[in-house]
mmCIF file of C-alpha atoms in Angstrom:
data_model
loop_
_atom_site.group_PDB
_atom_site.id
_atom_site.type_symbol
_atom_site.label_atom_id
_atom_site.label_comp_id
_atom_site.label_asym_id
_atom_site.label_seq_id
_atom_site.Cartn_x
_atom_site.Cartn_y
_atom_site.Cartn_z
ATOM 1 C CA MET Q 1 -33.541 -149.680 123.574
ATOM 2 C CA SER Q 2 -31.567 -148.701 126.648
ATOM 3 C CA THR Q 3 -29.576 -151.936 126.553
ATOM 4 C CA LEU Q 4 -28.407 -151.452 122.964
ATOM 5 C CA PRO Q 5 -25.414 -149.204 123.688
ATOM 6 C CA SER Q 6 -24.265 -151.548 126.456
ATOM 7 C CA GLU Q 7 -24.596 -154.635 124.228
ATOM 8 C CA THR Q 8 -22.833 -152.845 121.394
ATOM 9 C CA ALA Q 9 -20.039 -151.853 123.744
ATOM 10 C CA TRP Q 10 -19.614 -155.458 124.863
ATOM 11 C CA LEU Q 11 -19.579 -156.576 121.235
ATOM 12 C CA CYS Q 12 -16.904 -154.001 120.424
ATOM 13 C CA LEU Q 13 -14.894 -155.142 123.429
ATOM 14 C CA ALA Q 14 -15.075 -158.758 122.254
ATOM 15 C CA VAL Q 15 -14.036 -157.793 118.726
ATOM 16 C CA THR Q 16 -11.158 -155.720 120.114
ATOM 17 C CA ALA Q 17 -9.973 -158.622 122.272
ATOM 18 C CA ALA Q 18 -10.147 -161.017 119.306
ATOM 19 C CA LEU Q 19 -8.227 -158.646 117.048
ATOM 20 C CA GLY Q 20 -5.691 -158.032 119.796
ATOM 21 C CA GLY Q 21 -5.144 -161.780 120.082
ATOM 22 C CA LEU Q 22 -4.639 -162.070 116.333
ATOM 23 C CA VAL Q 23 -2.128 -159.229 116.455
ATOM 24 C CA LEU Q 24 -0.137 -160.939 119.212
ATOM 25 C CA CYS Q 25 -0.141 -164.228 117.276
ATOM 26 C CA GLN Q 26 1.024 -162.418 114.165
ATOM 27 C CA LEU Q 27 3.741 -160.688 116.186
ATOM 28 C CA LYS Q 28 5.313 -164.046 117.075
ATOM 29 C CA LYS Q 29 5.825 -164.730 113.362
ATOM 30 C CA SER Q 30 7.765 -161.468 112.902
ATOM 31 C CA PRO Q 31 11.016 -161.683 114.890
ATOM 32 C CA GLY Q 32 13.176 -158.656 115.494
ATOM 33 C CA GLN Q 33 12.654 -155.177 116.791
ATOM 34 C CA VAL Q 34 10.142 -154.069 114.138
ATOM 35 C CA GLY Q 35 6.988 -155.688 115.457
ATOM 36 C CA ARG Q 36 7.674 -154.758 119.049
ATOM 37 C CA LYS Q 37 8.071 -151.068 118.190
ATOM 38 C CA VAL Q 38 4.828 -151.065 116.240
ATOM 39 C CA VAL Q 39 2.886 -152.840 118.989
ATOM 40 C CA CYS Q 40 4.206 -150.400 121.606
ATOM 41 C CA LEU Q 41 3.032 -147.475 119.475
ATOM 42 C CA ALA Q 42 -0.335 -149.176 118.971
ATOM 43 C CA GLY Q 43 -0.673 -149.681 122.722
ATOM 44 C CA LEU Q 44 -0.007 -145.999 123.369
ATOM 45 C CA TRP Q 45 -2.479 -145.055 120.635
ATOM 46 C CA GLY Q 46 -5.133 -147.368 122.079
ATOM 47 C CA GLY Q 47 -4.660 -145.946 125.565
ATOM 48 C CA ALA Q 48 -5.016 -142.428 124.203
ATOM 49 C CA CYS Q 49 -8.220 -143.395 122.372
ATOM 50 C CA LEU Q 50 -9.792 -144.923 125.466
ATOM 51 C CA LEU Q 51 -8.828 -141.989 127.684
ATOM 52 C CA SER Q 52 -9.818 -139.184 125.318
ATOM 53 C CA LEU Q 53 -13.055 -140.642 123.874
ATOM 54 C CA SER Q 54 -16.120 -142.346 125.276
ATOM 55 C CA LEU Q 55 -15.819 -146.080 125.890
ATOM 56 C CA PHE Q 56 -17.919 -146.907 122.839
ATOM 57 C CA TRP Q 57 -16.061 -144.753 120.325
ATOM 58 C CA GLY Q 58 -12.735 -145.534 121.946
ATOM 59 C CA LEU Q 59 -13.311 -149.258 121.407
ATOM 60 C CA ILE Q 60 -14.480 -148.668 117.826
ATOM 61 C CA LEU Q 61 -11.355 -146.696 116.968
ATOM 62 C CA PHE Q 62 -9.052 -149.097 118.795
ATOM 63 C CA SER Q 63 -10.660 -152.090 117.036
ATOM 64 C CA LEU Q 64 -10.050 -150.446 113.683
ATOM 65 C CA SER Q 65 -6.422 -149.810 114.713
ATOM 66 C CA CYS Q 66 -5.974 -153.473 115.678
ATOM 67 C CA PHE Q 67 -7.390 -154.556 112.319
ATOM 68 C CA LEU Q 68 -4.993 -152.304 110.399
ATOM 69 C CA LEU Q 69 -2.126 -153.468 112.601
ATOM 70 C CA TYR Q 70 -2.998 -157.099 111.857
ATOM 71 C CA ILE Q 71 -2.890 -156.383 108.098
ATOM 72 C CA TYR Q 72 0.468 -154.644 108.536
ATOM 73 C CA LEU Q 73 1.994 -157.478 110.560
ATOM 74 C CA SER Q 74 0.758 -160.017 108.008
ATOM 75 C CA GLY Q 75 3.230 -158.447 105.607
ATOM 76 C CA GLN Q 76 6.008 -158.920 108.137
ATOM 77 C CA GLU Q 77 5.832 -162.716 108.056
ATOM 78 C CA LEU Q 78 9.109 -164.289 107.016
ATOM 79 C CA LEU Q 79 9.414 -166.175 103.759
ATOM 80 C CA PRO Q 80 10.826 -169.726 103.877
ATOM 81 C CA VAL Q 81 14.619 -169.944 103.657
ATOM 82 C CA ASP Q 82 14.765 -172.709 101.018
ATOM 83 C CA GLN Q 83 18.559 -172.275 100.887
ATOM 84 C CA LYS Q 84 18.194 -168.794 99.394
ATOM 85 C CA ALA Q 85 21.607 -167.404 98.389
ATOM 86 C CA VAL Q 86 22.886 -164.231 100.039
ATOM 87 C CA LEU Q 87 26.075 -162.258 99.332
ATOM 88 C CA ILE Q 88 27.581 -160.375 102.289
ATOM 89 C CA THR Q 89 30.544 -158.014 101.942
ATOM 90 C CA GLY Q 90 32.934 -157.242 104.785
ATOM 91 C CA SER Q 91 32.625 -160.640 106.456
ATOM 92 C CA ASP Q 92 36.114 -160.678 108.008
ATOM 93 C CA SER Q 93 34.747 -159.347 111.306
ATOM 94 C CA GLY Q 94 31.954 -157.347 112.933
ATOM 95 C CA PHE Q 95 28.416 -157.377 111.560
ATOM 96 C CA GLY Q 96 29.365 -159.183 108.349
ATOM 97 C CA HIS Q 97 31.144 -162.014 110.156
ATOM 98 C CA ALA Q 98 28.336 -162.538 112.662
ATOM 99 C CA LEU Q 99 25.685 -162.245 109.943
ATOM 100 C CA SER Q 100 27.405 -164.870 107.783
ATOM 101 C CA LYS Q 101 27.318 -167.344 110.674
ATOM 102 C CA TYR Q 102 23.748 -166.441 111.613
ATOM 103 C CA LEU Q 103 22.297 -166.826 108.120
ATOM 104 C CA ASP Q 104 24.258 -170.042 107.589
ATOM 105 C CA GLN Q 105 22.681 -171.474 110.746
ATOM 106 C CA LEU Q 106 19.241 -170.531 109.425
ATOM 107 C CA GLY Q 107 19.856 -172.510 106.223
ATOM 108 C CA PHE Q 108 20.791 -169.764 103.765
ATOM 109 C CA THR Q 109 23.496 -170.307 101.159
ATOM 110 C CA VAL Q 110 25.985 -167.623 102.173
ATOM 111 C CA PHE Q 111 28.665 -166.014 100.023
ATOM 112 C CA ALA Q 112 30.920 -164.303 102.550
ATOM 113 C CA GLY Q 113 33.036 -161.643 100.876
ATOM 114 C CA VAL Q 114 36.224 -160.932 102.823
ATOM 115 C CA LEU Q 115 39.113 -158.526 102.431
ATOM 116 C CA ASP Q 116 41.610 -161.307 103.171
ATOM 117 C CA GLU Q 117 40.603 -164.857 102.244
ATOM 118 C CA ASN Q 118 43.589 -166.177 104.243
ATOM 119 C CA GLY Q 119 42.858 -164.110 107.338
ATOM 120 C CA SER Q 120 41.620 -165.362 110.706
ATOM 121 C CA GLY Q 121 38.025 -164.245 110.049
ATOM 122 C CA ALA Q 122 37.814 -166.183 106.789
ATOM 123 C CA GLU Q 123 39.397 -169.271 108.338
ATOM 124 C CA GLN Q 124 36.948 -169.190 111.221
ATOM 125 C CA LEU Q 125 34.000 -169.062 108.822
ATOM 126 C CA ARG Q 126 35.318 -172.066 106.923
ATOM 127 C CA ARG Q 127 35.890 -173.972 110.166
ATOM 128 C CA THR Q 128 32.609 -173.240 111.960
ATOM 129 C CA CYS Q 129 30.012 -172.938 109.186
ATOM 130 C CA SER Q 130 28.345 -175.489 106.947
ATOM 131 C CA GLU Q 131 29.457 -176.507 103.477
ATOM 132 C CA ARG Q 132 26.845 -174.159 102.030
ATOM 133 C CA LEU Q 133 28.953 -171.139 103.018
ATOM 134 C CA CYS Q 134 31.490 -169.994 100.426
ATOM 135 C CA VAL Q 135 34.261 -167.532 101.327
ATOM 136 C CA LEU Q 136 35.044 -165.084 98.514
ATOM 137 C CA GLN Q 137 38.064 -162.826 98.166
ATOM 138 C CA LEU Q 138 36.258 -159.529 97.725
ATOM 139 C CA ASP Q 139 37.883 -156.143 98.201
ATOM 140 C CA VAL Q 140 34.988 -153.841 97.256
ATOM 141 C CA THR Q 141 37.461 -151.248 95.948
ATOM 142 C CA ASN Q 142 38.916 -153.765 93.470
ATOM 143 C CA PRO Q 143 36.789 -154.043 90.274
ATOM 144 C CA GLN Q 144 38.488 -157.269 89.179
ATOM 145 C CA GLN Q 145 37.726 -158.995 92.479
ATOM 146 C CA ILE Q 146 34.087 -157.920 92.145
ATOM 147 C CA LYS Q 147 33.958 -159.463 88.654
ATOM 148 C CA ASP Q 148 35.594 -162.672 89.911
ATOM 149 C CA ALA Q 149 33.132 -162.865 92.805
ATOM 150 C CA TYR Q 150 30.230 -162.416 90.381
ATOM 151 C CA SER Q 151 31.504 -165.263 88.208
ATOM 152 C CA THR Q 152 31.847 -167.558 91.222
ATOM 153 C CA VAL Q 153 28.347 -166.742 92.467
ATOM 154 C CA VAL Q 154 26.782 -167.321 89.028
ATOM 155 C CA GLN Q 155 28.585 -170.654 88.712
ATOM 156 C CA LYS Q 156 27.411 -171.867 92.131
ATOM 157 C CA VAL Q 157 23.816 -170.635 92.230
ATOM 158 C CA GLN Q 158 23.035 -171.509 88.586
ATOM 159 C CA ASN Q 159 19.248 -171.540 88.173
ATOM 160 C CA ARG Q 160 18.503 -170.842 91.826
ATOM 161 C CA GLY Q 161 19.613 -167.219 91.466
ATOM 162 C CA LEU Q 162 20.896 -164.797 94.098
ATOM 163 C CA TRP Q 163 18.262 -163.698 96.574
ATOM 164 C CA ALA Q 164 19.999 -160.850 98.452
ATOM 165 C CA VAL Q 165 23.059 -158.624 98.535
ATOM 166 C CA VAL Q 166 24.111 -157.115 101.871
ATOM 167 C CA ASN Q 167 26.548 -154.229 101.410
ATOM 168 C CA ASN Q 168 28.206 -154.305 104.799
ATOM 169 C CA ALA Q 169 31.901 -153.557 104.140
ATOM 170 C CA GLY Q 170 32.928 -150.289 105.750
ATOM 171 C CA ILE Q 171 35.710 -148.366 107.468
ATOM 172 C CA LEU Q 172 35.588 -145.636 110.110
ATOM 173 C CA GLY Q 173 38.819 -143.770 109.520
ATOM 174 C CA LEU Q 174 40.479 -141.610 112.166
ATOM 175 C CA PRO Q 175 38.069 -139.547 114.302
ATOM 176 C CA ALA Q 176 39.126 -135.901 114.120
ATOM 177 C CA ASP Q 177 37.836 -132.445 113.261
ATOM 178 C CA GLY Q 178 36.865 -132.213 109.598
ATOM 179 C CA GLU Q 179 39.583 -129.647 108.941
ATOM 180 C CA LEU Q 180 42.245 -132.012 110.255
ATOM 181 C CA ILE Q 181 41.232 -135.118 108.312
ATOM 182 C CA PRO Q 182 43.467 -135.538 105.235
ATOM 183 C CA MET Q 183 41.817 -135.712 101.834
ATOM 184 C CA SER Q 184 43.194 -139.241 101.454
ATOM 185 C CA HIS Q 185 41.028 -140.318 104.409
ATOM 186 C CA TYR Q 186 37.925 -138.749 102.867
ATOM 187 C CA LYS Q 187 38.641 -140.533 99.585
ATOM 188 C CA GLN Q 188 39.278 -143.863 101.321
ATOM 189 C CA CYS Q 189 35.990 -143.689 103.249
ATOM 190 C CA MET Q 190 34.100 -142.859 100.067
ATOM 191 C CA ALA Q 191 35.900 -145.620 98.158
ATOM 192 C CA VAL Q 192 34.933 -148.341 100.648
ATOM 193 C CA ASN Q 193 31.687 -147.128 102.215
ATOM 194 C CA PHE Q 194 30.051 -145.660 99.123
ATOM 195 C CA PHE Q 195 31.707 -146.383 95.768
ATOM 196 C CA GLY Q 196 32.414 -149.999 96.774
ATOM 197 C CA ALA Q 197 28.762 -150.574 97.689
ATOM 198 C CA VAL Q 198 27.616 -148.941 94.450
ATOM 199 C CA GLU Q 199 29.936 -151.062 92.311
ATOM 200 C CA VAL Q 200 28.936 -154.305 94.055
ATOM 201 C CA THR Q 201 25.272 -153.354 93.646
ATOM 202 C CA LYS Q 202 25.671 -152.623 89.936
ATOM 203 C CA ALA Q 203 27.518 -155.899 89.369
ATOM 204 C CA PHE Q 204 24.953 -158.132 91.092
ATOM 205 C CA LEU Q 205 21.703 -156.336 90.215
ATOM 206 C CA PRO Q 206 21.032 -158.574 87.168
ATOM 207 C CA LEU Q 207 20.851 -161.538 89.545
ATOM 208 C CA LEU Q 208 18.602 -159.673 91.996
ATOM 209 C CA ARG Q 209 16.234 -158.611 89.217
ATOM 210 C CA LYS Q 210 15.981 -162.208 88.106
ATOM 211 C CA SER Q 211 15.068 -163.434 91.599
ATOM 212 C CA LYS Q 212 13.049 -160.307 92.541
ATOM 213 C CA GLY Q 213 15.209 -160.298 95.623
ATOM 214 C CA ARG Q 214 16.582 -157.862 98.181
ATOM 215 C CA LEU Q 215 19.250 -155.201 98.357
ATOM 216 C CA VAL Q 216 20.283 -154.337 101.930
ATOM 217 C CA ASN Q 217 22.732 -151.510 102.577
ATOM 218 C CA ILE Q 218 24.338 -151.154 105.997
ATOM 219 C CA SER Q 219 24.582 -147.427 106.535
ATOM 220 C CA SER Q 220 24.889 -145.743 109.939
ATOM 221 C CA MET Q 221 23.130 -143.404 112.298
ATOM 222 C CA GLY Q 222 25.944 -141.057 111.221
ATOM 223 C CA GLY Q 223 24.447 -141.088 107.732
ATOM 224 C CA GLU Q 224 21.550 -139.030 109.095
ATOM 225 C CA ILE Q 225 22.881 -137.339 112.222
ATOM 226 C CA PRO Q 226 25.938 -135.015 112.134
ATOM 227 C CA LEU Q 227 28.201 -136.886 114.540
ATOM 228 C CA LEU Q 228 31.197 -134.864 115.699
ATOM 229 C CA LYS Q 229 34.690 -135.946 114.548
ATOM 230 C CA LEU Q 230 33.275 -138.241 111.852
ATOM 231 C CA ALA Q 231 33.055 -135.946 108.823
ATOM 232 C CA SER Q 232 34.674 -138.424 106.418
ATOM 233 C CA TYR Q 233 32.785 -141.488 107.678
ATOM 234 C CA SER Q 234 29.374 -139.830 108.039
ATOM 235 C CA SER Q 235 29.593 -138.135 104.646
ATOM 236 C CA SER Q 236 30.186 -141.481 102.942
ATOM 237 C CA LYS Q 237 27.307 -143.100 104.853
ATOM 238 C CA ALA Q 238 25.007 -140.187 103.992
ATOM 239 C CA ALA Q 239 25.815 -140.801 100.333
ATOM 240 C CA LEU Q 240 25.006 -144.506 100.771
ATOM 241 C CA THR Q 241 21.698 -143.661 102.472
ATOM 242 C CA MET Q 242 20.644 -141.415 99.594
ATOM 243 C CA PHE Q 243 21.761 -144.022 97.044
ATOM 244 C CA SER Q 244 19.568 -146.591 98.820
ATOM 245 C CA ALA Q 245 16.551 -144.270 98.795
ATOM 246 C CA ILE Q 246 16.851 -143.652 95.060
ATOM 247 C CA MET Q 247 17.495 -147.313 94.195
ATOM 248 C CA ARG Q 248 14.481 -148.324 96.285
ATOM 249 C CA GLN Q 249 12.222 -146.327 93.972
ATOM 250 C CA GLU Q 250 13.970 -147.212 90.730
ATOM 251 C CA LEU Q 251 14.081 -150.953 91.441
ATOM 252 C CA SER Q 252 10.460 -151.196 92.571
ATOM 253 C CA LYS Q 253 9.366 -151.773 88.962
ATOM 254 C CA TRP Q 254 11.531 -154.918 89.002
ATOM 255 C CA GLU Q 255 9.996 -155.960 92.369
ATOM 256 C CA VAL Q 256 13.436 -155.749 93.995
ATOM 257 C CA LYS Q 257 13.055 -154.418 97.534
ATOM 258 C CA VAL Q 258 15.712 -152.142 99.024
ATOM 259 C CA SER Q 259 16.280 -151.601 102.743
ATOM 260 C CA THR Q 260 18.689 -149.412 104.659
ATOM 261 C CA ILE Q 261 20.037 -150.427 108.073
ATOM 262 C CA GLN Q 262 21.181 -147.534 110.267
ATOM 263 C CA PRO Q 263 22.599 -149.086 113.441
ATOM 264 C CA GLY Q 264 23.397 -147.090 116.526
ATOM 265 C CA GLY Q 265 26.520 -147.683 118.588
ATOM 266 C CA PHE Q 266 27.701 -151.300 118.548
ATOM 267 C CA LYS Q 267 31.113 -152.708 119.348
ATOM 268 C CA THR Q 268 32.710 -154.017 116.163
ATOM 269 C CA ASN Q 269 36.175 -153.941 114.622
ATOM 270 C CA ILE Q 270 35.352 -151.032 112.327
ATOM 271 C CA THR Q 271 37.980 -148.851 114.020
ATOM 272 C CA GLY Q 272 40.694 -151.214 112.768
ATOM 273 C CA THR Q 273 43.816 -152.523 114.463
ATOM 274 C CA SER Q 274 46.224 -150.405 116.517
ATOM 275 C CA GLU Q 275 48.722 -150.600 113.638
ATOM 276 C CA MET Q 276 46.139 -149.203 111.228
ATOM 277 C CA LEU Q 277 45.298 -146.366 113.620
ATOM 278 C CA GLU Q 278 48.962 -145.494 114.036
ATOM 279 C CA LYS Q 279 49.339 -145.374 110.255
ATOM 280 C CA LEU Q 280 46.306 -143.092 109.954
ATOM 281 C CA GLU Q 281 47.701 -140.881 112.729
ATOM 282 C CA LYS Q 282 51.048 -140.560 110.965
ATOM 283 C CA ASP Q 283 49.310 -139.783 107.697
ATOM 284 C CA LEU Q 284 47.244 -137.075 109.393
ATOM 285 C CA LEU Q 285 50.282 -135.381 110.962
ATOM 286 C CA ASP Q 286 52.358 -135.648 107.787
ATOM 287 C CA HIS Q 287 49.728 -133.915 105.665
ATOM 288 C CA LEU Q 288 48.692 -131.272 108.171
ATOM 289 C CA ASN Q 289 49.432 -127.636 107.389
ATOM 290 C CA PRO Q 290 52.032 -126.362 109.949
ATOM 291 C CA ASP Q 291 49.909 -123.304 110.750
ATOM 292 C CA VAL Q 292 46.844 -125.445 111.373
ATOM 293 C CA GLN Q 293 48.861 -127.865 113.520
ATOM 294 C CA GLU Q 294 50.155 -124.929 115.562
ATOM 295 C CA GLU Q 295 46.683 -123.510 116.134
ATOM 296 C CA TYR Q 296 45.096 -126.802 117.162
ATOM 297 C CA GLY Q 297 48.057 -128.206 119.083
ATOM 298 C CA GLN Q 298 49.249 -131.809 119.047
ATOM 299 C CA ASP Q 299 47.457 -132.731 122.279
ATOM 300 C CA TYR Q 300 44.123 -131.776 120.737
ATOM 301 C CA ILE Q 301 44.891 -133.472 117.421
ATOM 302 C CA LEU Q 302 45.888 -136.763 119.024
ATOM 303 C CA ALA Q 303 42.838 -136.880 121.299
ATOM 304 C CA TYR Q 304 41.285 -139.479 118.966
ATOM 305 C CA ARG Q 305 42.275 -142.185 121.458
ATOM 306 C CA ARG Q 306 39.899 -140.661 124.004
ATOM 307 C CA ILE Q 307 37.249 -140.358 121.292
ATOM 308 C CA LEU Q 308 37.524 -144.071 120.489
ATOM 309 C CA THR Q 309 37.231 -144.824 124.212
ATOM 310 C CA SER Q 310 34.065 -142.719 124.313
ATOM 311 C CA PHE Q 311 32.689 -144.663 121.356
ATOM 312 C CA SER Q 312 33.337 -147.891 123.225
ATOM 313 C CA VAL Q 313 31.592 -146.646 126.380
ATOM 314 C CA HIS Q 314 28.463 -145.687 124.444
ATOM 315 C CA SER Q 315 28.424 -148.874 122.349
ATOM 316 C CA SER Q 316 26.580 -152.135 122.924
ATOM 317 C CA SER Q 317 28.350 -155.482 122.691
ATOM 318 C CA ASP Q 318 25.083 -157.282 121.850
ATOM 319 C CA ILE Q 319 24.721 -157.045 118.061
ATOM 320 C CA SER Q 320 21.707 -159.370 117.879
ATOM 321 C CA PRO Q 321 19.286 -156.458 117.151
ATOM 322 C CA VAL Q 322 21.276 -155.725 113.984
ATOM 323 C CA LEU Q 323 21.245 -159.374 112.894
ATOM 324 C CA LEU Q 324 17.500 -159.697 113.501
ATOM 325 C CA ASP Q 325 16.710 -156.564 111.520
ATOM 326 C CA ILE Q 326 18.911 -157.633 108.599
ATOM 327 C CA ARG Q 327 17.213 -161.030 108.602
ATOM 328 C CA HIS Q 328 13.850 -159.259 108.514
ATOM 329 C CA ALA Q 329 14.971 -157.082 105.598
ATOM 330 C CA ILE Q 330 16.065 -160.212 103.723
ATOM 331 C CA SER Q 331 13.156 -162.510 104.581
ATOM 332 C CA ALA Q 332 9.991 -160.495 105.291
ATOM 333 C CA LYS Q 333 7.217 -160.407 102.699
ATOM 334 C CA SER Q 334 7.138 -156.623 102.998
ATOM 335 C CA PRO Q 335 10.426 -155.435 104.520
ATOM 336 C CA LEU Q 336 10.768 -151.933 105.871
ATOM 337 C CA THR Q 337 12.713 -149.292 103.993
ATOM 338 C CA LEU Q 338 14.603 -148.233 107.144
ATOM 339 C CA TYR Q 339 15.754 -150.149 110.207
ATOM 340 C CA THR Q 340 17.339 -148.448 113.212
ATOM 341 C CA PRO Q 341 18.653 -151.166 115.551
ATOM 342 C CA GLY Q 342 20.294 -150.051 118.747
ATOM 343 C CA PRO Q 343 19.187 -148.523 122.057
ATOM 344 C CA GLY Q 344 17.712 -145.081 121.514
ATOM 345 C CA THR Q 345 18.723 -144.882 117.839
ATOM 346 C CA TYR Q 346 15.255 -144.126 116.484
ATOM 347 C CA LEU Q 347 14.543 -141.593 119.250
ATOM 348 C CA TRP Q 348 17.855 -139.851 118.524
ATOM 349 C CA LEU Q 349 16.923 -139.644 114.836
ATOM 350 C CA CYS Q 350 13.526 -138.161 115.722
ATOM 351 C CA PHE Q 351 15.175 -135.680 118.061
ATOM 352 C CA PHE Q 352 17.514 -134.572 115.267
ATOM 353 C CA TYR Q 353 14.708 -134.081 112.741
ATOM 354 C CA PHE Q 354 12.204 -132.314 114.995
ATOM 355 C CA SER Q 355 14.272 -130.276 117.463
ATOM 356 C CA PRO Q 356 15.608 -126.777 116.762
ATOM 357 C CA THR Q 357 19.194 -126.800 115.496
ATOM 358 C CA GLY Q 358 20.596 -124.982 118.516
ATOM 359 C CA ILE Q 359 19.026 -127.425 120.968
ATOM 360 C CA PHE Q 360 20.226 -130.440 118.998
ATOM 361 C CA ASP Q 361 23.782 -129.067 118.751
ATOM 362 C CA TYR Q 362 23.879 -128.490 122.517
ATOM 363 C CA PHE Q 363 22.768 -132.007 123.435
ATOM 364 C CA ASN Q 364 24.880 -133.568 120.682
ATOM 365 C CA LYS Q 365 28.031 -132.026 122.175
ATOM 366 C CA LYS Q 366 26.993 -132.875 125.735
ATOM 367 C CA PHE Q 367 26.124 -136.472 124.901
ATOM 368 C CA LEU Q 368 29.279 -137.202 122.914
ATOM 369 C CA ASN Q 369 31.448 -135.143 125.287
ATOM 370 C CA PHE Q 370 34.236 -134.746 122.732
ATOM 371 C CA ASP Q 371 35.168 -131.135 123.365
ATOM 372 C CA VAL Q 372 36.704 -131.497 126.825
ATOM 373 C CA ASN Q 373 39.982 -130.427 125.233
ATOM 374 C CA ILE Q 374 39.987 -127.294 123.129
ATOM 375 C CA PRO Q 375 42.428 -126.201 120.423
ATOM 376 C CA ARG Q 376 45.714 -124.779 121.668
ATOM 377 C CA THR Q 377 45.102 -121.226 120.406
ATOM 378 C CA LEU Q 378 41.639 -121.035 121.967
ATOM 379 C CA SER Q 379 42.966 -122.249 125.315
ATOM 380 C CA MET Q 380 45.525 -119.472 125.549
ATOM 381 C CA PRO Q 381 44.765 -116.211 127.388
ATOM 382 C CA LYS Q 382 43.266 -113.504 125.175
ATOM 383 C CA TRP Q 383 46.307 -111.212 125.415
ATOM 384 C CA LYS Q 384 48.589 -113.971 124.128
ATOM 385 C CA ASN Q 385 46.306 -114.538 121.146
ATOM 386 C CA GLU Q 386 46.471 -110.859 120.317
ATOM 387 C CA VAL Q 387 50.300 -110.889 120.499
ATOM 388 C CA MET Q 388 50.429 -113.890 118.171
#
């Protein structure tokens, strides 16, 4: 009788080791950041079980955790490509351009929607990708171009259907205090980042329902976290995030799966060219109330150049985590509803949701370091403010 607990413990240890091996094998079939995060959490949980409980009960609980983890990872296996057709908006540069190339290499039939079909990004896709890739003129703010793109896709896919739509097209606008951003900038961000994605989604949903496919919306960490100087951009991405959450529930009855990608800081061309930034700067100054301009001061208003430099410093040039997560959202048997590629992105989201507002605001300002300059009126001595 005295040997029973010891034998049982050894049996539990063997079962745990076997389940752990199955989990690791299953992990290899699920590329990307998802599986690794889950396994790290499981490892921490297992260590806590073994340290806080007796060896016997710790192994029992950890074995059960490994079994549940194996079931979860089984749903993360990737479906075969089989030349599945995918539409990607905003493929001129950045995530969309890299994703078009990546999925084409994997064997997908890619419809790369671009803002300028004669631009350098479109020409590079035609030159470097396979014949399966089709470049589409697709300004997401132009309803006629969306209709034309739909007609082209239907003609080419025929009975194969469209497997996935990736709403990637987006603009950043000019980083500035929310009071300083012209209404035209707010409307432009909403038109591209939100209304464009909604209209593309509505146009292509009949094809996704037919294939029981995937809708993937590229939002932003700014869609959840109040990032300073990005009121117009973050507001539009917050709208897209909520749209995704609602569509995920409404489309579940059609077996269409919806995922939201909220990347952290990555170096892309979302800020636009220097000519575009100069135009946005001129538009901001032209529409600014003289009293407001006087109070803030031109040096403070035009500090966006330093803000963009700060963005670049805190951004990663390796966008492969984003590509892997989008591929997982498109191909996994049971894709996640939310992906947060990027160093520290998920931790920053957790910090925002669980920390007191005052603490978050303090670290948010310190981390972004945007308020080195202060508005002209606030920088003046108190007696001068009173005279004014």
